Amino acid sequence: MAGRIRMGRPGAAGAGRGRFGLTGTSQGYDPRVVAIRPDLADIAVAGQHFAPHYAAPMMSSCVLPSAVLRGAPSLDADQTSELLYGEGFALLDLTGGWAWGYCLADHYVGYLAADALGAPIAPTHRVRASEALLHSAPDAASGGSAVLPRGALVMGEAEGEWLATAHGYLPLAALAEVGTDETDAATVAEEMVGAPYLWGGRTAAGIDCSGLVQLAWAAAGIHLPRDSDLQLASLGADKDVDPAALRRGDLVFFPGHVGIMADATHIIHASRRWMAVKVEPLADVIARSAAKDHDPPVSGYKRLK
């Protein structure tokens, strides 16, 4: 099929060698995190969900500083998330310059521009600063070729105060070794204060509420789903957390929103009201949620550490 590549070895649904059949009734699923289209599905769901064809994913990684994940293969389609440099992507289909699959870190499904993807890497470091400049030489005076966002994953070898990668040099001061976790997710969130609000964003250039929580806690070694409702469903609410005794780092979930406590009374969140990451009194946010006829205005509290 011209301009179209199916990743892996697709098999038509049904019985027989190299084919797959349901063992029971096809189950309901969340299309945000289960890769199924009318014509194709991830081979991992064969046996639970019907599709005309299944494909095994081909592993890849993001080769741009960040790449917009969209809900459809069009530049006009809504941004749903963002893949950061070095992060993995399971590629299921490539058609007309668009790659369809899911982000490996959170299994979020969507479309990326095909030129955003390259060979997978075995990352050695992640960017821990809000941004890190990729230099052409191990010299602060050298020109920069790209700016990598917080959370980007890179592979290289240390040379003095620099990390030498296949595409340039990064200052080690802006990096952390993979597996070395931050001790305070709230500090990561605070460093994003002032970043503009962007639906589906995950960087200092634009970020949404669940992206902020996901990014901050990933830096602390806890990997959360992409959207706030998925985060709450995955974590569950702590019934023993007294709202009057909240502490730094606690998560507060609202209908369609989430934030991180900076202290007992203030929350850090990417706010659509302010169109930026902001620290403000929790009481103000609860009052605005209540004014939207949310009953209750808070969905739950979670203490991760």
Coordinates of N, CA, C and O in Angstrom, one line a residue, residues 102-171:
Y102 N 2.0 4.3 20.8 CA 1.8 4.8 22.1 C 3.1 5.1 22.8 O 4.1 4.5 22.5
C103 N 3.1 6.0 23.7 CA 4.3 6.4 24.5 C 4.6 5.3 25.5 O 3.7 4.9 26.2
L104 N 5.8 4.9 25.5 CA 6.2 3.8 26.4 C 6.0 4.1 27.9 O 5.6 3.2 28.7
A105 N 6.3 5.3 28.2 CA 6.3 5.7 29.7 C 4.9 5.6 30.3 O 4.7 5.2 31.4
D106 N 3.9 6.0 29.5 CA 2.5 6.0 30.1 C 1.4 5.3 29.3 O 0.3 5.4 29.6
H107 N 1.9 4.7 28.2 CA 1.0 4.0 27.3 C 0.0 4.9 26.6 O -1.1 4.4 26.1
Y108 N 0.2 6.2 26.5 CA -0.8 7.1 25.9 C -0.7 6.9 24.4 O 0.4 7.0 23.8
V109 N -1.9 6.8 23.8 CA -2.0 6.5 22.4 C -2.2 7.8 21.6 O -2.9 8.7 22.0
G110 N -1.6 7.8 20.4 CA -1.8 9.0 19.5 C -0.9 8.9 18.3 O -0.3 7.9 18.0
Y111 N -1.0 10.1 17.6 CA -0.2 10.2 16.4 C 0.9 11.3 16.5 O 0.7 12.3 17.1
L112 N 2.1 10.9 16.0 CA 3.2 11.8 15.9 C 3.6 12.0 14.5 O 3.5 11.1 13.6
A113 N 4.3 13.2 14.2 CA 4.9 13.3 12.9 C 6.0 12.3 12.8 O 6.8 12.1 13.7
A114 N 6.1 11.6 11.7 CA 7.0 10.5 11.6 C 8.5 10.9 11.7 O 9.3 10.1 12.2
D115 N 8.8 12.1 11.3 CA 10.2 12.5 11.4 C 10.6 12.9 12.8 O 11.8 13.2 13.1
A116 N 9.7 12.7 13.8 CA 10.1 12.9 15.2 C 10.7 11.7 15.8 O 11.2 11.7 16.9
L117 N 10.6 10.5 15.1 CA 11.1 9.3 15.6 C 12.3 8.8 15.0 O 12.6 9.0 13.8
G118 N 13.1 8.1 15.8 CA 14.4 7.4 15.3 C 14.6 6.1 16.1 O 13.7 5.6 16.8
A119 N 15.8 5.6 16.0 CA 16.1 4.4 16.7 C 16.0 4.5 18.2 O 16.3 5.6 18.7
P120 N 15.6 3.5 18.9 CA 15.6 3.5 20.3 C 16.9 3.7 20.9 O 17.9 3.3 20.3
I121 N 17.0 4.3 22.1 CA 18.3 4.4 22.8 C 18.2 3.8 24.2 O 17.1 3.5 24.7
A122 N 19.3 3.6 24.8 CA 19.4 3.1 26.1 C 19.9 4.3 27.0 O 21.1 4.5 27.1
P123 N 19.0 5.1 27.5 CA 19.4 6.4 28.1 C 20.3 6.2 29.3 O 20.1 5.2 30.1
T124 N 21.3 7.1 29.5 CA 22.1 7.1 30.7 C 21.8 8.2 31.6 O 22.1 8.1 32.8
H125 N 21.2 9.3 31.1 CA 21.0 10.5 31.9 C 19.6 11.1 31.5 O 19.1 10.8 30.4
R126 N 19.1 11.9 32.4 CA 17.9 12.7 32.0 C 18.2 14.1 32.4 O 19.0 14.4 33.2
V127 N 17.5 15.0 31.7 CA 17.6 16.4 31.9 C 16.9 16.8 33.2 O 15.7 16.5 33.3
R128 N 17.6 17.3 34.2 CA 17.0 17.7 35.5 C 16.7 19.2 35.6 O 16.0 19.6 36.5
A129 N 17.4 20.0 34.8 CA 17.1 21.4 34.8 C 15.9 21.7 33.9 O 15.4 20.8 33.2
S130 N 15.3 22.9 34.1 CA 14.1 23.2 33.3 C 14.4 23.1 31.8 O 13.5 22.6 31.0
E131 N 15.6 23.4 31.4 CA 16.1 23.2 30.0 C 17.6 23.0 30.0 O 18.3 23.4 30.9
A132 N 18.1 22.3 29.0 CA 19.5 22.1 28.8 C 19.9 22.3 27.4 O 19.3 21.8 26.5
L133 N 20.9 23.1 27.2 CA 21.4 23.4 25.8 C 22.3 22.4 25.3 O 23.3 22.0 26.0
L134 N 22.1 21.8 24.2 CA 23.0 20.9 23.5 C 24.0 21.6 22.8 O 23.7 22.3 21.8
H135 N 25.3 21.5 23.2 CA 26.4 22.3 22.6 C 27.1 21.5 21.5 O 27.1 20.3 21.5
S136 N 27.7 22.3 20.6 CA 28.4 21.6 19.5 C 29.8 21.1 20.0 O 30.4 20.3 19.3
A137 N 30.3 21.6 21.1 CA 31.6 21.3 21.6 C 31.5 21.4 23.2 O 30.6 22.0 23.7
P138 N 32.4 20.7 23.9 CA 32.4 20.8 25.3 C 33.0 22.1 25.9 O 34.0 22.1 26.5
D139 N 32.3 23.1 25.5 CA 32.8 24.5 25.8 C 31.5 25.4 26.0 O 30.7 25.4 25.1
A140 N 31.4 26.1 27.0 CA 30.3 27.0 27.3 C 30.1 28.0 26.2 O 29.0 28.5 25.9
A141 N 31.2 28.4 25.5 CA 31.2 29.4 24.4 C 30.8 28.8 23.1 O 30.6 29.5 22.1
S142 N 30.7 27.5 23.0 CA 30.3 26.9 21.7 C 28.8 27.1 21.4 O 28.0 27.3 22.3
G143 N 28.5 27.0 20.2 CA 27.1 27.2 19.8 C 26.3 26.1 20.2 O 26.7 24.9 20.3
G144 N 25.0 26.3 20.4 CA 24.0 25.3 20.7 C 23.2 24.9 19.5 O 22.8 25.7 18.7
S145 N 22.9 23.6 19.5 CA 22.1 23.1 18.3 C 20.6 22.8 18.7 O 19.8 22.7 17.8
A146 N 20.4 22.7 20.0 CA 19.0 22.3 20.4 C 18.9 22.6 21.9 O 19.9 22.6 22.7
V147 N 17.7 22.9 22.4 CA 17.4 23.0 23.8 C 16.5 21.9 24.2 O 15.4 21.7 23.7
L148 N 17.0 21.0 25.1 CA 16.2 19.9 25.6 C 15.4 20.2 26.8 O 16.0 20.8 27.7
P149 N 14.2 19.7 26.9 CA 13.4 20.1 28.1 C 13.6 19.1 29.3 O 14.3 18.1 29.2
R150 N 13.2 19.6 30.5 CA 13.2 18.7 31.6 C 12.6 17.4 31.4 O 11.5 17.3 30.7
G151 N 13.2 16.3 31.8 CA 12.7 15.0 31.6 C 13.2 14.3 30.3 O 13.0 13.1 30.1
A152 N 13.8 15.1 29.4 CA 14.4 14.4 28.2 C 15.4 13.4 28.6 O 16.1 13.5 29.6
L153 N 15.5 12.3 27.8 CA 16.4 11.2 28.1 C 17.6 11.2 27.1 O 17.3 11.4 25.9
V154 N 18.8 11.1 27.5 CA 19.9 11.1 26.6 C 20.9 10.0 26.9 O 20.9 9.4 28.0
M155 N 21.7 9.6 25.9 CA 22.7 8.6 26.1 C 24.1 9.1 25.7 O 24.2 9.8 24.7
G156 N 25.0 8.9 26.6 CA 26.3 9.4 26.3 C 27.3 9.0 27.4 O 27.0 8.2 28.3
E157 N 28.6 9.5 27.3 CA 29.6 9.2 28.2 C 30.2 10.5 28.8 O 30.3 11.5 28.0
A158 N 30.5 10.5 30.1 CA 31.0 11.7 30.7 C 32.4 12.0 30.3 O 33.2 11.1 30.2
E159 N 32.6 13.3 29.9 CA 34.0 13.8 29.6 C 34.2 15.0 30.4 O 33.8 16.1 30.0
G160 N 34.8 14.9 31.6 CA 35.0 16.0 32.5 C 33.6 16.5 33.0 O 32.9 15.7 33.6
E161 N 33.3 17.8 32.7 CA 32.0 18.4 33.2 C 30.9 18.3 32.1 O 29.9 18.9 32.3
W162 N 31.2 17.4 31.1 CA 30.2 17.4 30.0 C 29.8 15.9 29.7 O 30.5 15.0 30.1
L163 N 28.6 15.7 29.1 CA 28.2 14.4 28.6 C 28.3 14.5 27.1 O 27.7 15.3 26.5
A164 N 29.1 13.6 26.6 CA 29.3 13.5 25.1 C 28.2 12.6 24.6 O 28.1 11.4 24.9
T165 N 27.4 13.1 23.7 CA 26.3 12.3 23.0 C 26.6 12.3 21.5 O 27.5 12.9 21.0
A166 N 25.8 11.5 20.8 CA 26.0 11.4 19.4 C 25.7 12.7 18.7 O 26.1 12.8 17.5
H167 N 25.0 13.6 19.3 CA 24.6 14.8 18.6 C 25.2 16.1 19.3 O 24.8 17.2 18.8
G168 N 26.0 15.9 20.3 CA 26.6 17.1 20.9 C 26.9 16.9 22.3 O 26.9 15.7 22.8
Y169 N 27.1 18.0 23.1 CA 27.5 17.9 24.4 C 26.5 18.6 25.3 O 26.1 19.7 25.0
L170 N 26.3 18.0 26.5 CA 25.4 18.6 27.5 C 26.1 18.8 28.8 O 26.9 17.9 29.2
P171 N 25.9 19.9 29.5 CA 26.6 20.1 30.8 C 26.0 19.1 31.8 O 24.8 19.0 32.0

